[in-house]
Amino acid sequence: MAISDDPDIPAEGMARAALEPPSSSQALERQLLDRAAQAFQGAGWSVQRQPSLPDMRSGPDLVIGKGSVRYVVEIKASHVPRHSLLQGLLADAILQGRVMAKAFGGRPLAIVGASNISDAMSARFRDYVDEFGVGVAWGCLDERGRFELHGPHLEDVSAPQLELAMIDLRPAPVSPDLFSDLGQWLLKVLLAPRLPKELLGAPRGPLRNARQLADMAQVSAPHASRQVSELREKGFLREEQGLKLVRIRQLLERWRAASSRALRVEVPARWIIPPKNSRRQLGLALRELVRNPREAPELLPRPPRWRRDQPRGCLGLFAALEAHGLLVVHGAPLHLYVDRPSQRMLEDLGLRRAEPGEAVDVFVREPRFPRAVFSGAVAVDGLPVSDIVQCWLDVADHPARGEEQAAQIWERVFEPRLFERDE
């Protein structure tokens, strides 16, 4: 159950390391584990805590049984109630639960927990499990009393009575994260004056203080203020005649390291009807997906802006760099960013999920940081395309000669525009 939060140790789920103190998620997991065990025992289930097998380094959090029914339980938790983070934890629990269930002879039960889980977030978890966790029972718990389980024979399990002393409604103290979703978006707004509008779709204007940054980026003033304070404390920001990023080389390298640890949801897909030109077909499919009948014939303004009820999508990685005219690595896979890849969305795009062993035409990716990805996108020939900073972050560690492509972006775009002479 315990998960290391040290960002220097490679492990599944490490993207959340920068979001919370190491002890907070572990303490919450222990609390939720106790609650779940009490609930199962109260409903007449036998409960084994953290059993192990001789040939395994660690076992599941719980193995529970009632009659002929046996569940193997994996619990993952974070104090930060952010959907993308919790969905990554749920994915971890599903994957580990399946492995543990085979080893211990039961059905997998994946549970995700947080300080607070809303009804809307729970509904999105349900959609995710329906699509990617077929055959896995699941649940979500939080510190405010939510106790929700979905799966055969789990209907009789209800939340145990909680002692008030166990519930602390105060938010856990979290250090500002420069590379959270909003943090990355604010960094792009701070970088925007140095980059052409066709390469980065962020607003531009005078930024004398954190309040103006908040207004420009359309984020809360406290969040912008925390970001400015953290950047200043770490030596990446000067406030002489306005907000100015400095030591941008080092900042970008830290940004890249944080991005490389981020969990990714990526669906390998194939065209239902194979086209003659896959790149052109992807553009046509994306154009149709984001088409807004209220917009002018060019379909999207520059930069792209979406209505709340409108699907969001943009070309990513090498496909985006080709649209920018900066592609130097040819034959690389096509990537498409969409809000939530689903079976219906794939069909709307003319795609289907690729079977194991099949060649992949398009990788459909859900962004780990949607605000930063979609708000920074630009329009090229009427198509939304990832901004140049996002492209660099995404391709830098890609196995398809990504390092070479990233070096070209660094040399052709970043060197002449972003760095001071003394950097």
Tab-separated table of C-alpha atoms in Angstrom, residues 238 246 304 313:
chain	number	residue	atom	x	y	z
A	238	ARG	CA	12.714	39.002	-10.843
A	246	VAL	CA	15.258	34.359	-15.312
A	304	PRO	CA	-8.228	28.150	-30.168
A	313	GLY	CA	-8.605	18.307	-29.009
